[in-house]
Every structure is written in structure tokens, then in C-alpha cells.
Coordinates of C-alpha atoms in Angstrom, one line a residue:
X9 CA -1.5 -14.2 -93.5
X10 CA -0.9 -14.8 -97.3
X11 CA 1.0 -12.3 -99.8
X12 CA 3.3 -9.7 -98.9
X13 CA 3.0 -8.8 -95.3
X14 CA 4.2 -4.5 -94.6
X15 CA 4.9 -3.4 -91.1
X16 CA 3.8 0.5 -90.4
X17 CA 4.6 2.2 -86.8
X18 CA 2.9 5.6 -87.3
X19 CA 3.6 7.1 -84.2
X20 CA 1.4 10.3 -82.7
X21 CA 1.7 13.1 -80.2
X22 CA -0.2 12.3 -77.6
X23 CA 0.2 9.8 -74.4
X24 CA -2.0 11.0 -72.0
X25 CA -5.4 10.8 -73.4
X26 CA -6.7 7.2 -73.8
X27 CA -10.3 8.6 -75.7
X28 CA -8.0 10.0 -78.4
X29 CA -5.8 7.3 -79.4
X30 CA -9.0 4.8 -79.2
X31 CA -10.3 7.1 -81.8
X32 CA -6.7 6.6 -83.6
X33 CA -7.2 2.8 -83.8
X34 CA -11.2 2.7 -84.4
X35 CA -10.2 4.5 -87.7
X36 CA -7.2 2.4 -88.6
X37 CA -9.6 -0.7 -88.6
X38 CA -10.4 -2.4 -91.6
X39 CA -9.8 -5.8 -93.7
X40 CA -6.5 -7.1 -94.1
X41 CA -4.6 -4.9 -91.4
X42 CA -3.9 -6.5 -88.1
X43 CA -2.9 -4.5 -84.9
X44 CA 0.3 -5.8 -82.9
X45 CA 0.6 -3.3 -80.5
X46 CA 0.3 -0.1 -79.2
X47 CA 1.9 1.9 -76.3
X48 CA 0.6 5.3 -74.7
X49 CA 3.8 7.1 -72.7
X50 CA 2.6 10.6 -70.9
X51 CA 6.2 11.9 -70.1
X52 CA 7.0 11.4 -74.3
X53 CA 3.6 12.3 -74.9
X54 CA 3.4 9.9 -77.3
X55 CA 1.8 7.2 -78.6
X56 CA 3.2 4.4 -80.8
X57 CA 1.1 1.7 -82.5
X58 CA 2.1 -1.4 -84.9
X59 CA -0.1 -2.5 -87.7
X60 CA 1.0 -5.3 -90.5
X61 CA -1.0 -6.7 -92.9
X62 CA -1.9 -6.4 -96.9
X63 CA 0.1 -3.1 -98.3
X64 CA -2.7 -1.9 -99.9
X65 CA -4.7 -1.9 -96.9
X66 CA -2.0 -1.2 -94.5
X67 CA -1.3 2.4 -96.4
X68 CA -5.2 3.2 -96.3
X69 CA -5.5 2.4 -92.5
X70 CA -2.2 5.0 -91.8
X71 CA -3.7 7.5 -93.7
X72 CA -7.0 7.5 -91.9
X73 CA -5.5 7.3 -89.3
X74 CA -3.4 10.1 -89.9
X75 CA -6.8 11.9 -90.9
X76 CA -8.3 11.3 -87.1
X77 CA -4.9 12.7 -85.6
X78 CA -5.1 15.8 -87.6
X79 CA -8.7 15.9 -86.3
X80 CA -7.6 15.7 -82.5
X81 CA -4.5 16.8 -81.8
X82 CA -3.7 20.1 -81.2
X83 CA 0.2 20.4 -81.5
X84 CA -0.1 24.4 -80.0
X85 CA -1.5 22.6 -76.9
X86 CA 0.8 20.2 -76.8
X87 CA 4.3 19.5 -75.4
X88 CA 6.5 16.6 -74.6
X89 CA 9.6 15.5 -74.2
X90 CA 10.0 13.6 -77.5
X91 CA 10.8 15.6 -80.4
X92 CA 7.9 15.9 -83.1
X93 CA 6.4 17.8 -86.0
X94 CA 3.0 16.8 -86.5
X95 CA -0.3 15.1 -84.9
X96 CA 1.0 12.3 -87.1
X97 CA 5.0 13.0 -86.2
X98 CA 6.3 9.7 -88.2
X99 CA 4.7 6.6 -90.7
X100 CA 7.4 4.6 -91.0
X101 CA 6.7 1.2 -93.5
X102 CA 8.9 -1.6 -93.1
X103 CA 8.9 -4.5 -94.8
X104 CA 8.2 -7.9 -93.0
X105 CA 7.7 -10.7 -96.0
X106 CA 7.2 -10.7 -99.9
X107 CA 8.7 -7.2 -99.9
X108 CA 11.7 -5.4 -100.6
X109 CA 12.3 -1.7 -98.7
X110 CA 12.6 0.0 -101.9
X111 CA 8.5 -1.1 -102.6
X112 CA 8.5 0.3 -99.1
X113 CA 9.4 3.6 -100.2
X114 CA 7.2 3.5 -103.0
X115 CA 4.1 3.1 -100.1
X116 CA 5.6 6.0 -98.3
X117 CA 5.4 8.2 -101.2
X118 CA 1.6 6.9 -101.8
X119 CA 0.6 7.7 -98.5
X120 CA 2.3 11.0 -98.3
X121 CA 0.5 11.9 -100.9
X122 CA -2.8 10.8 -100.3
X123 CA -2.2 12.3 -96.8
X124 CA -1.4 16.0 -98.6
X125 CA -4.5 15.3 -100.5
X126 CA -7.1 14.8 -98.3
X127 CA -5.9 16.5 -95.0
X128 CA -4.3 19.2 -95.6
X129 CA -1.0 18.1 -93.6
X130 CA 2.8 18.9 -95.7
X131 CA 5.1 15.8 -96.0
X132 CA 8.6 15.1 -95.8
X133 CA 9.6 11.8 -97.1
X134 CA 12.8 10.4 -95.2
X135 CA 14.9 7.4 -94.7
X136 CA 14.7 5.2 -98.0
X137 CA 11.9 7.3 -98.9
X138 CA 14.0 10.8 -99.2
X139 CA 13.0 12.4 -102.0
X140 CA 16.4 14.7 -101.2
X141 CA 19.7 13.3 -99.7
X142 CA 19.9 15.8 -97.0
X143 CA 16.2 14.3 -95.0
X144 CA 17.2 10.7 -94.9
X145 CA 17.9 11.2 -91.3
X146 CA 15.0 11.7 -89.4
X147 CA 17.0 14.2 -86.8
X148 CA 17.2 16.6 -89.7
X149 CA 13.9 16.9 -91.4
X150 CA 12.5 17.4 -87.2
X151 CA 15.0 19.9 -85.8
X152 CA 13.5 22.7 -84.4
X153 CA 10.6 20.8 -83.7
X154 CA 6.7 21.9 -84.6
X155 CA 7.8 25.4 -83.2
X156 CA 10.7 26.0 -84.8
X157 CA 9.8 24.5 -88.4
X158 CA 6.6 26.4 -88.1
X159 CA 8.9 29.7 -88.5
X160 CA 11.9 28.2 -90.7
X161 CA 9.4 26.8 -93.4
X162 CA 8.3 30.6 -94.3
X163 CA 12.4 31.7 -94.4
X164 CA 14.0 29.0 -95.6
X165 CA 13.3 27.6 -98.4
X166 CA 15.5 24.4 -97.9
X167 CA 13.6 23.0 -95.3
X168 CA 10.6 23.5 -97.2
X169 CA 8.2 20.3 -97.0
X170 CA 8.5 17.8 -100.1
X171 CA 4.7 17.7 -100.5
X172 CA 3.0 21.1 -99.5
X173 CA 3.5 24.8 -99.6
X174 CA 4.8 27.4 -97.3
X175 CA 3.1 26.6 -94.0
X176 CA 2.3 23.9 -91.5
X177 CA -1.1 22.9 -91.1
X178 CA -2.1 25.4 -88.1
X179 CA -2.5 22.8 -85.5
X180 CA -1.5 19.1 -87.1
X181 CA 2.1 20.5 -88.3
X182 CA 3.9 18.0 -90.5
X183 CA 3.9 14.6 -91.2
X184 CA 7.4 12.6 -91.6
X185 CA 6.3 9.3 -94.1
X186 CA 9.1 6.8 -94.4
X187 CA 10.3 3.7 -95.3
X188 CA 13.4 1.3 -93.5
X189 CA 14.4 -1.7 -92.3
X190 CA 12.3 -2.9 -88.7
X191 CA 13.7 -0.6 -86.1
X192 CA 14.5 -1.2 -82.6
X193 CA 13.5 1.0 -80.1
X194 CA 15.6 0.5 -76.8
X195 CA 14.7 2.6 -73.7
X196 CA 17.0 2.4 -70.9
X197 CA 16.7 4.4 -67.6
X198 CA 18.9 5.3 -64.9
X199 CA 18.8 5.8 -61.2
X200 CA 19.4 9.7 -61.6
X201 CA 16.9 12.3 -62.3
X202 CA 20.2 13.9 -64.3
X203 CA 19.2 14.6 -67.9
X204 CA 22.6 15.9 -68.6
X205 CA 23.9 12.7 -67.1
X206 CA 21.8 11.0 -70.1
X207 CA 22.8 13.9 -72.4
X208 CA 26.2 12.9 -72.4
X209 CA 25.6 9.2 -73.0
X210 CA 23.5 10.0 -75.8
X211 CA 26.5 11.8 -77.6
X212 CA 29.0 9.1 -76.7
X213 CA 26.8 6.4 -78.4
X214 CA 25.4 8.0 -81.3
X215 CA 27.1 6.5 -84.7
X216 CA 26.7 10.2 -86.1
X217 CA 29.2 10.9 -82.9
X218 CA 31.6 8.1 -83.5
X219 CA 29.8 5.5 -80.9
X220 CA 28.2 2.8 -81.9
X221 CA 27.5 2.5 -85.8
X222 CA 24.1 3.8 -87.2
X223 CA 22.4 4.1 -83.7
X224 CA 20.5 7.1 -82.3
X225 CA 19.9 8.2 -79.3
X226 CA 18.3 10.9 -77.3
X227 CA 18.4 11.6 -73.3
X228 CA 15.1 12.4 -71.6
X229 CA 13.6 13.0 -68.0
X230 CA 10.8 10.2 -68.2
X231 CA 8.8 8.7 -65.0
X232 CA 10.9 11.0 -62.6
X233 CA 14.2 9.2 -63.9
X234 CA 17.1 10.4 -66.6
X235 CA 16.2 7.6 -69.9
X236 CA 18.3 7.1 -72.6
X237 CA 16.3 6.7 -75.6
X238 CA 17.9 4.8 -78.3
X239 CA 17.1 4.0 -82.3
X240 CA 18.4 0.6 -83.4
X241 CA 18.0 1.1 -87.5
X242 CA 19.5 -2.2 -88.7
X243 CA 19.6 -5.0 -86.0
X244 CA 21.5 -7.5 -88.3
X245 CA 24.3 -5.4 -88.3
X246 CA 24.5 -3.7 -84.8
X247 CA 23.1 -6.6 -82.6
X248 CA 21.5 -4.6 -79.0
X249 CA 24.2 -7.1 -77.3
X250 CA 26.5 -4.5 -78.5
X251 CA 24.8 -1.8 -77.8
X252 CA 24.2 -2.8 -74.1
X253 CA 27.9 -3.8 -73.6
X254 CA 28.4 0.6 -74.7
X255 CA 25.9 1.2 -72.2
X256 CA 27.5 -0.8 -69.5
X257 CA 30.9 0.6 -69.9
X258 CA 29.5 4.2 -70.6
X259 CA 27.4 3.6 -66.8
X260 CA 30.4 3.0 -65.5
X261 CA 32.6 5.9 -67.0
X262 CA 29.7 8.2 -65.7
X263 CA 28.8 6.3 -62.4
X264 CA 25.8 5.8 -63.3
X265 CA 23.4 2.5 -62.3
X266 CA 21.4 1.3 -64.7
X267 CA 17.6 1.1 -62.8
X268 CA 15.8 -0.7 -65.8
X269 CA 15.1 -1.1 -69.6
X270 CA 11.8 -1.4 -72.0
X271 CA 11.7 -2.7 -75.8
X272 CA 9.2 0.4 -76.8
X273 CA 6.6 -1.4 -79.8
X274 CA 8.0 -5.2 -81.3
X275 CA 10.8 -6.8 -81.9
X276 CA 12.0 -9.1 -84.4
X277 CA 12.7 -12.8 -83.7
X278 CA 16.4 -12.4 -85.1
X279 CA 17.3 -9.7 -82.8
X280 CA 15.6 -11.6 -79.6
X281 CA 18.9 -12.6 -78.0
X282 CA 17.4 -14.9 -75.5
X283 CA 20.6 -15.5 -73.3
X284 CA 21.8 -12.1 -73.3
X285 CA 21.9 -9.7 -70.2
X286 CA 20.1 -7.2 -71.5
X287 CA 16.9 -9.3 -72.0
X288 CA 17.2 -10.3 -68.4
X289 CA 17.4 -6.4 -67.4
X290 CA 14.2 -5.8 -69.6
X291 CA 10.8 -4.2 -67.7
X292 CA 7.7 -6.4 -68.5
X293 CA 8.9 -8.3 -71.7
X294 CA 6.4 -11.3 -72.3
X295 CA 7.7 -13.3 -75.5
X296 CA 4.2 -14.1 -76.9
X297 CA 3.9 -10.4 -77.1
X298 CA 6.3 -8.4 -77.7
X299 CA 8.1 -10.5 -80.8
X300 CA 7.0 -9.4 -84.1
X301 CA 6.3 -12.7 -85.8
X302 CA 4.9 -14.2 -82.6
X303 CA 2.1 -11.9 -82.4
X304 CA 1.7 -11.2 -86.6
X305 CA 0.0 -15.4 -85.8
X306 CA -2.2 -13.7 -82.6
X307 CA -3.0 -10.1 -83.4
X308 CA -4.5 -7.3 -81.1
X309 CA -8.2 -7.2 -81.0
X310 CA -9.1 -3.6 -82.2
X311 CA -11.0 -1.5 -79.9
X312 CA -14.6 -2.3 -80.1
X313 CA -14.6 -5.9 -80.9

């Protein structure tokens, strides 16, 4: 690929219907965006795919894509355990070459508004794309959920969407649009159906808790086990090598086993610690196709080729 290569992970609520998220990609398609990946998880209900290519192009493919969510998902029929505000819950853009984050940002706000535009859906910018101080973490701008922003968008006007008016779209919700550094997503299950057993561990290793610095976390009943679900936002500076010795010693403080572990979308080349235990623990992880730059030179065929 030549020119400035942008990352986007738009990520949508549903993971049980295969038809539907077809659809997704068919209407993502188009010159200069390339798929990496995509993941379909029915206990999350949730769906995660990777696109990279042109940022022009990129945007455009989001935002239909975005357009054929609102189109098919029905948020009041839909539930999960994953938190989420919309059809189209998050469009993160991150940069990958020939791009700083703060162009990012400026993408984010281009889609989010083209998204307002032409679908109907409110936005709330987040991360380096915050229009406000207070919704640069993600965990704010989604509290509540669909359900409960649904209700505290009509009372409270400081959670109010950046780009919209005084409702949700009735069935699509909100959209969170974004922009930040390539983040890790780090799934790690237990052999325990104990969410509170997860619950716990969560807390311990959240930065916002004092854990370990800048990550996130969220503890989940997934495929009949307790999962910890954790958000590496800057790799460079928290390696997973440290977040899997917190893991190991907080397994052991709560006598827990770990039963196995999943990268969730790519990861970059820099954080692929190839000696490391917690590669060795990982579920299914194929080199050639799950590293970013790795499969940026052998894309995804999209459905229908």
C-alpha cells in the first residue's frame, strides 16, 4: 500500500447472526480499503472488524457501514454482555503509517458527522477525538448503556450527545467515533463460571483503580466460563508481558486457574512478544494472521469475491 495507511475497528452489536454482519462488510467494500479481520462472539454479542487502507476511503467505508448497522440492528431486541450504545457502538481510527493521531481525530470528527447527516444516529466523539474533557474515556460517554442513556439524554443535559439532539435514534442508539493509538484487546478466561471472581480482578487491574497503568478491564460470563476482558490503550508503554505477570499473581491471590486466552481483532508486530508466556497460553493465534502488518501485505477477501 502507498500513502498514509489508517486503521478503523468499528465494532457492532451483534454476534450471533452471520447474514447481518455479511451485510456489514458487503457495504464496507470499496477501493483503497482492505479488510484484516473480523470476529463474531454470541455471548458479547458483538462483532469486531479491522479495515486499513487510504483515509479518505477508510472513513467512507465506516460510515456505510455504520449506515447498514443502523439498518439491521435492533438495539430494543438486543442484549449482551458487552456494554454498548448503538448498532454501530464504537469507530475507533488509529493510525498505522504516514499519520499522526491528531489527523486521526480529525477523521473521527468527519465521520461523526457525516454519520449524523445521513443516518440519523447522535455522536459522541471520545478518546483523542473528545470534543469535551470529561468523554475521553470510553467508560464514561457508555455508562448506563443504550438503556440507561436513552432516559439520561432527555434529563441531563451533560450527557447530551456532541452531534445530535435530545434523543437516541429509536433503535440504532448512539455511535461512539474516536480516534487513539492501536489498542490491544486481551481476553483471558478462567476455569470458574464466577463472574464476581472476574469482577474483582477487573477492579484490581484497572489503571483508573491503581492496577496496572492505563489498562481497562471488564469481567464477563462468556462460553460458560468467568473472562476477564481487558483494553491495552498504549502497548509501548504497558507491554501485555506486564499485564499477564498482574494476572498471574492476581490468579493466584484469588485461586483462580487460568483455562485459556484470545488476542480479540490484530496485533501490532511491536507488541508480539514471541518468547513470552502469555503467547504460549494464547487460543488459536496463527502469526500470518493475527499481526497487523503481516496481514496489511495479505488482506481478507471481502464477502463475495
Amino acid at each position: 500500500m502507498n500513502g498514509p495507511i489508517v486503521e478503523c475497528v468499528p465494532n457492532f452489536s451483534e454476534g450471533a447472526d452471520a447474514a447481518c454482519i455479511d451485510a456489514i462488510l458487503c457495504a464496507m467494500r470499496g477501493e483503497g480499503v482492505y479488510l484484516l479481520d473480523w470476529t463474531m462472539d454470541a455471548d458479547h454479542n458483538r462483532s469486531v472488524v479491522t479495515i486499513a487502507g487510504a483515509p479518505a476511503a477508510v472513513v467512507e467505508a465506516a460510515i456505510r457501514g455504520v449506515g447498514k448497522a443502523v439498518e439491521l440492528i435492533d438495539l430494543t431486541r438486543k442484549q449482551g454482555t458487552h456494554p454498548r450504545i448503538g448498532a454501530a457502538d464504537v469507530i475507533p481510527f488509529a493510525p498505522v503509517s504516514g499519520l499522526r493521531l491528531e489527523q486521526c481525530a480529525l477523521l473521527a470528527r468527519q465521520a461523526g458527522l457525516e454519520i449524523w447527516r445521513r443516518f440519523g444516529v447522535p455522536i459522541f466523539f471520545y478518546e483523542a477525538a473528545a470534543a469535551r474533557p470529561d468523554r475521553a474515556n470510553l467508560d464514561d460517554v457508555r455508562k448506563g448503556q443504550f438503556e440507561g442513556l436513552r432516559e439520561a439524554v432527555n434529563k441531563d443535559p451533560s450527557r447530551r450527545p456532541d452531534l445530535g439532539g435530545l434523543s437516541l435514534h429509536p433503535t440504532a442508539g448512539a455511535c461512539a467515533v474516536g480516534a487513539r493509538k492501536i489498542l490491544v484487546t486481551y481476553n483471558v478466561s478462567f476455569d470458574s463460571a464466577d463472574v464476581a471472581l472476574v469482577r474483582a480482578m477487573a477492579r484490581e487491574i484497572k489503571g483508573a483503580s491503581g492496577g496496572v497503568k492505563a489498562v481497562r478491564a471488564l469481567g464477563v460470563l462468556a462460553h460458560g466460563r468467568a473472562q476477564l476482558s481487558i483494553n491495552i490503550p498504549d502497548f509501548e508503554a504497558t507491554p501485555i508481558s506486564q499485564v499477564y505477570r498482574k494476572l498471574v499473581a492476581l490468579a493466584a491471590k484469588h485461586k483462580a486457574q487460568i483455562a485459556g486466552s484470545e488476542i480479540v481483532g490484530l496485533l501490532p508486530e511491536a507488541a508480539y512478544e514471541r518468547e513470552s508466556d502469555w503467547i504460549r497460553q494464547l487460543s488459536r493465534f496463527d502469526p500470518e494472521t493475527k499481526i497487523l502488518e503481516r496481514r496489511l501485505a495479505a488482506p481478507l477477501r471481502w464477502p463475495g469475491d
